XYZ file of C-alpha atoms in Angstrom:
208
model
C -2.063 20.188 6.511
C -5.686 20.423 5.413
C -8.375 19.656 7.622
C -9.198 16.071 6.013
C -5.368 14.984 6.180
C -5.854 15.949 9.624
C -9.430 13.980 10.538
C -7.784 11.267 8.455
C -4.293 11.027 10.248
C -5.991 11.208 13.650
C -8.393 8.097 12.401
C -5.119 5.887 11.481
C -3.654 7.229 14.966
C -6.166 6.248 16.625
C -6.445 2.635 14.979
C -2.931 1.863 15.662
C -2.928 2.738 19.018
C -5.655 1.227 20.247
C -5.171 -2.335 18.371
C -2.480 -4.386 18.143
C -0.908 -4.959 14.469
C -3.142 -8.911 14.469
C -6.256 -6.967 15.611
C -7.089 -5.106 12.513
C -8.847 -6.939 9.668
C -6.264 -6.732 6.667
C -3.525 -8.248 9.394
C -1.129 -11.039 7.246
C 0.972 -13.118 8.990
C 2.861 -13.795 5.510
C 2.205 -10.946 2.915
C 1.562 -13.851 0.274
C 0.951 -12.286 -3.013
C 3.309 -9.177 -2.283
C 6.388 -10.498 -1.469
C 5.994 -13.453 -4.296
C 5.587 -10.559 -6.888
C 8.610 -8.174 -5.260
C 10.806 -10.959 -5.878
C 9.691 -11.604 -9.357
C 9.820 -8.127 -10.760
C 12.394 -6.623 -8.437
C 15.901 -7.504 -7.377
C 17.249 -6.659 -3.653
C 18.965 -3.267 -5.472
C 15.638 -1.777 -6.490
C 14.299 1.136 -4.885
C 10.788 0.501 -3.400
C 8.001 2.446 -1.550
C 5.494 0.874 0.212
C 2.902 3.051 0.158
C 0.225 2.777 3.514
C 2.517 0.539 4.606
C 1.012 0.364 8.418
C 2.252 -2.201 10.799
C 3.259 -4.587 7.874
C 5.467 -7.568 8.280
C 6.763 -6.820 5.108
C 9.167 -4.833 5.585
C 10.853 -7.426 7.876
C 10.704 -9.895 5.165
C 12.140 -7.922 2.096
C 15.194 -6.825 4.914
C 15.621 -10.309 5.189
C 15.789 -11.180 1.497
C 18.877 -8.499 1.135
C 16.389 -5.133 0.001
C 18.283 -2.171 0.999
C 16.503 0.638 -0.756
C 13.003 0.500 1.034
C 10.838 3.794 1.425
C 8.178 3.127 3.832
C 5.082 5.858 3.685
C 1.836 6.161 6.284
C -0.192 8.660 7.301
C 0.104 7.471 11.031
C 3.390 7.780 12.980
C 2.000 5.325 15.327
C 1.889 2.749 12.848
C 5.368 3.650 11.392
C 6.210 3.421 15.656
C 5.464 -0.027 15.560
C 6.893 -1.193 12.560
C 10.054 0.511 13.938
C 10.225 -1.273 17.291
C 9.528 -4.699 15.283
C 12.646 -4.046 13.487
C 14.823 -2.819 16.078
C 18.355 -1.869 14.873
C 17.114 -2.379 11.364
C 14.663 -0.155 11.472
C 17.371 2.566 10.443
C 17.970 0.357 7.708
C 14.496 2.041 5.826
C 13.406 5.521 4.913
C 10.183 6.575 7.144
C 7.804 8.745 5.656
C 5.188 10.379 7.801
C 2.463 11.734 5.017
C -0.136 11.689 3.042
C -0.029 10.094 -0.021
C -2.325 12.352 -1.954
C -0.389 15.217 -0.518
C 3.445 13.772 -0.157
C 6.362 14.897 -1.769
C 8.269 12.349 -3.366
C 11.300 12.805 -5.205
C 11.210 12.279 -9.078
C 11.723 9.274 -11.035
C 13.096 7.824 -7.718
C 11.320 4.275 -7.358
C 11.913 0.620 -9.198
C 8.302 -0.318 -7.577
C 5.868 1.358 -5.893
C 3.563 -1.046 -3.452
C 0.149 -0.571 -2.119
C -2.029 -3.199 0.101
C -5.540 -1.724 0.672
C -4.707 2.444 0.791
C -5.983 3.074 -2.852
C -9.658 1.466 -2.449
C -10.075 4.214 0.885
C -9.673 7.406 -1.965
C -13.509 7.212 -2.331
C -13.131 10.887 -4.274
C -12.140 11.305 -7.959
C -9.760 14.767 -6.886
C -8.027 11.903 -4.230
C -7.401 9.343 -6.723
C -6.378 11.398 -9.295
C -3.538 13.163 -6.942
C -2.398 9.963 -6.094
C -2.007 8.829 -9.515
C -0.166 11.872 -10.007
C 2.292 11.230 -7.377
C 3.063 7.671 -8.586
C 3.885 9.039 -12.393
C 5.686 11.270 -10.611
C 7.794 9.388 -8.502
C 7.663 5.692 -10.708
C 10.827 5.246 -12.802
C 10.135 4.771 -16.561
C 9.941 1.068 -16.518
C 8.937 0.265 -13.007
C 6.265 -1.814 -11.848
C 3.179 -0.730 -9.334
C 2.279 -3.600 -7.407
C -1.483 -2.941 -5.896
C -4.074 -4.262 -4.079
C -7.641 -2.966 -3.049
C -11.063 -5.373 -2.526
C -12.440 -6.595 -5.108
C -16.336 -6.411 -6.057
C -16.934 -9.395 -3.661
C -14.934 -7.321 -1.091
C -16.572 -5.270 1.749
C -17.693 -2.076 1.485
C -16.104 -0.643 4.476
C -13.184 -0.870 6.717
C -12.058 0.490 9.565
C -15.453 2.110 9.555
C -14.712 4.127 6.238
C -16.477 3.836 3.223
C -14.563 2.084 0.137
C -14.229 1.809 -3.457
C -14.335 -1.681 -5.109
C -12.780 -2.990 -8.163
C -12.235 -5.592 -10.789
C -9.416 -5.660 -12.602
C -10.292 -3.353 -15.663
C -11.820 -0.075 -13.335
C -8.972 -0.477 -11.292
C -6.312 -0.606 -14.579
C -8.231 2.309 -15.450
C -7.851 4.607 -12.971
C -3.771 4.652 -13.634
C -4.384 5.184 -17.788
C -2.429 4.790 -20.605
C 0.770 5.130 -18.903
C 0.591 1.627 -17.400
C 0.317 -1.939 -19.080
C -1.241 -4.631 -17.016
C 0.919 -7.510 -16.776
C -0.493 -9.728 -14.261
C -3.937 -10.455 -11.803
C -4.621 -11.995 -8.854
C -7.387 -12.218 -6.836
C -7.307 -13.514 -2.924
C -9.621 -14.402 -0.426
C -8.048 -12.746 2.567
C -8.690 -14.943 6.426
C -8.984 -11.647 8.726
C -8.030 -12.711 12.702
C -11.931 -12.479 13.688
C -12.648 -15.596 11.200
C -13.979 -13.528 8.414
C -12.866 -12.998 5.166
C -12.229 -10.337 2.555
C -11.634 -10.484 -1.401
C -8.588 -8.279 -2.100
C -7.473 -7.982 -5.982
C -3.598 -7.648 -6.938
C -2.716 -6.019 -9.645
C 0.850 -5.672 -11.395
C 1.523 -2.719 -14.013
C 4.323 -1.329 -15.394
C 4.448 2.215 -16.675
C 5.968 2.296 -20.501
């Protein structure tokens, strides 16, 4: 493990175990936009990955919908903990992935969709973004759809005390190339627990 997967994991460690999963700002009690697009583009006998998936909800949700191939990735264990004890007996329902994503090994062409709520906008480095890209050719079947969302240009420009990239819809289409065809934007104005808010853009591609 290099030593910036290292300060990095013990950041999230940290995070998650001093806060509750409603105490940190990108906390949804219904993972709106996600979940609405999962169903669309992907039937309970995909495979998915839900890349940085955290302390999510959504996990719960797409259990309870009848998705049985789920892949859950984050660079904290404690998050994964509590996403685990959420889910009780289910919980061995879903394959756990402690890693980095820049650094993971995933298997090949293994994954129908490939999700990602706010982990992408933290790669402030081009080397980061690009390995990450890499992965997700990588591991994306032929076909299959990456659902992702990072802040937008109204967004802030840090979280958790990080520094963050922003993006509209055309940088962030960019950064995955020609291998993916944008087939759908949203943009959402995100109510954080302390009263704020935050301007988070979805995007839906599919790699041809």
């Amino acid at each position: 493990m290099s030593s910036d997967t290292s300060n990095k994991q013990q950041h999230w460690e940290q995070v998650y175990q001093q806060k509750q999963p409603e105490q940190v700002s990108w906390y949804q009690s219904q993972p709106g936009w996600s979940l609405q697009l999962i169903k669309q583009h992907a039937s309970p006998d995909a495979s998915l990955i839900d890349v940085g998936s955290g302390a999510t909800g959504l996990i719960g949700d797409l259990l309870a919908l009848g998705y049985h191939q789920l892949t859950v990735l984050d660079i904290s264990a404690a998050a994964l903990k509590v996403n685990q004890q959420r889910l009780g007996n289910q919980a061995s329902l879903v394959h756990w992935l402690v890693a980095d994503i820049i650094q993971a090994q995933l298997p090949a062409q293994a994954y129908d969709l490939w999700h990602d709520r706010a982990v992408f906008h933290f790669l402030t480095e081009k080397p980061d973004r690009e390995a990450y890209v890499k992965n997700l050719k990588h591991s994306l079947k032929t076909g299959g759809y990456l659902l992702i969302s990072c802040f937008s240009e109204q967004g802030p420009e840090k979280c958790s005390g990080l520094p963050v990239v922003r993006y509209n819809a055309q940088s962030l289409a960019a950064e995955f190339g020609e291998a993916f065809v944008l087939k759908q934007q949203h943009n959402e104005l995100h109510a954080t627990p302390f009263g704020t808010s935050q301007a988070f853009l979805y995007l839906l591609l599919q790699k041809v």
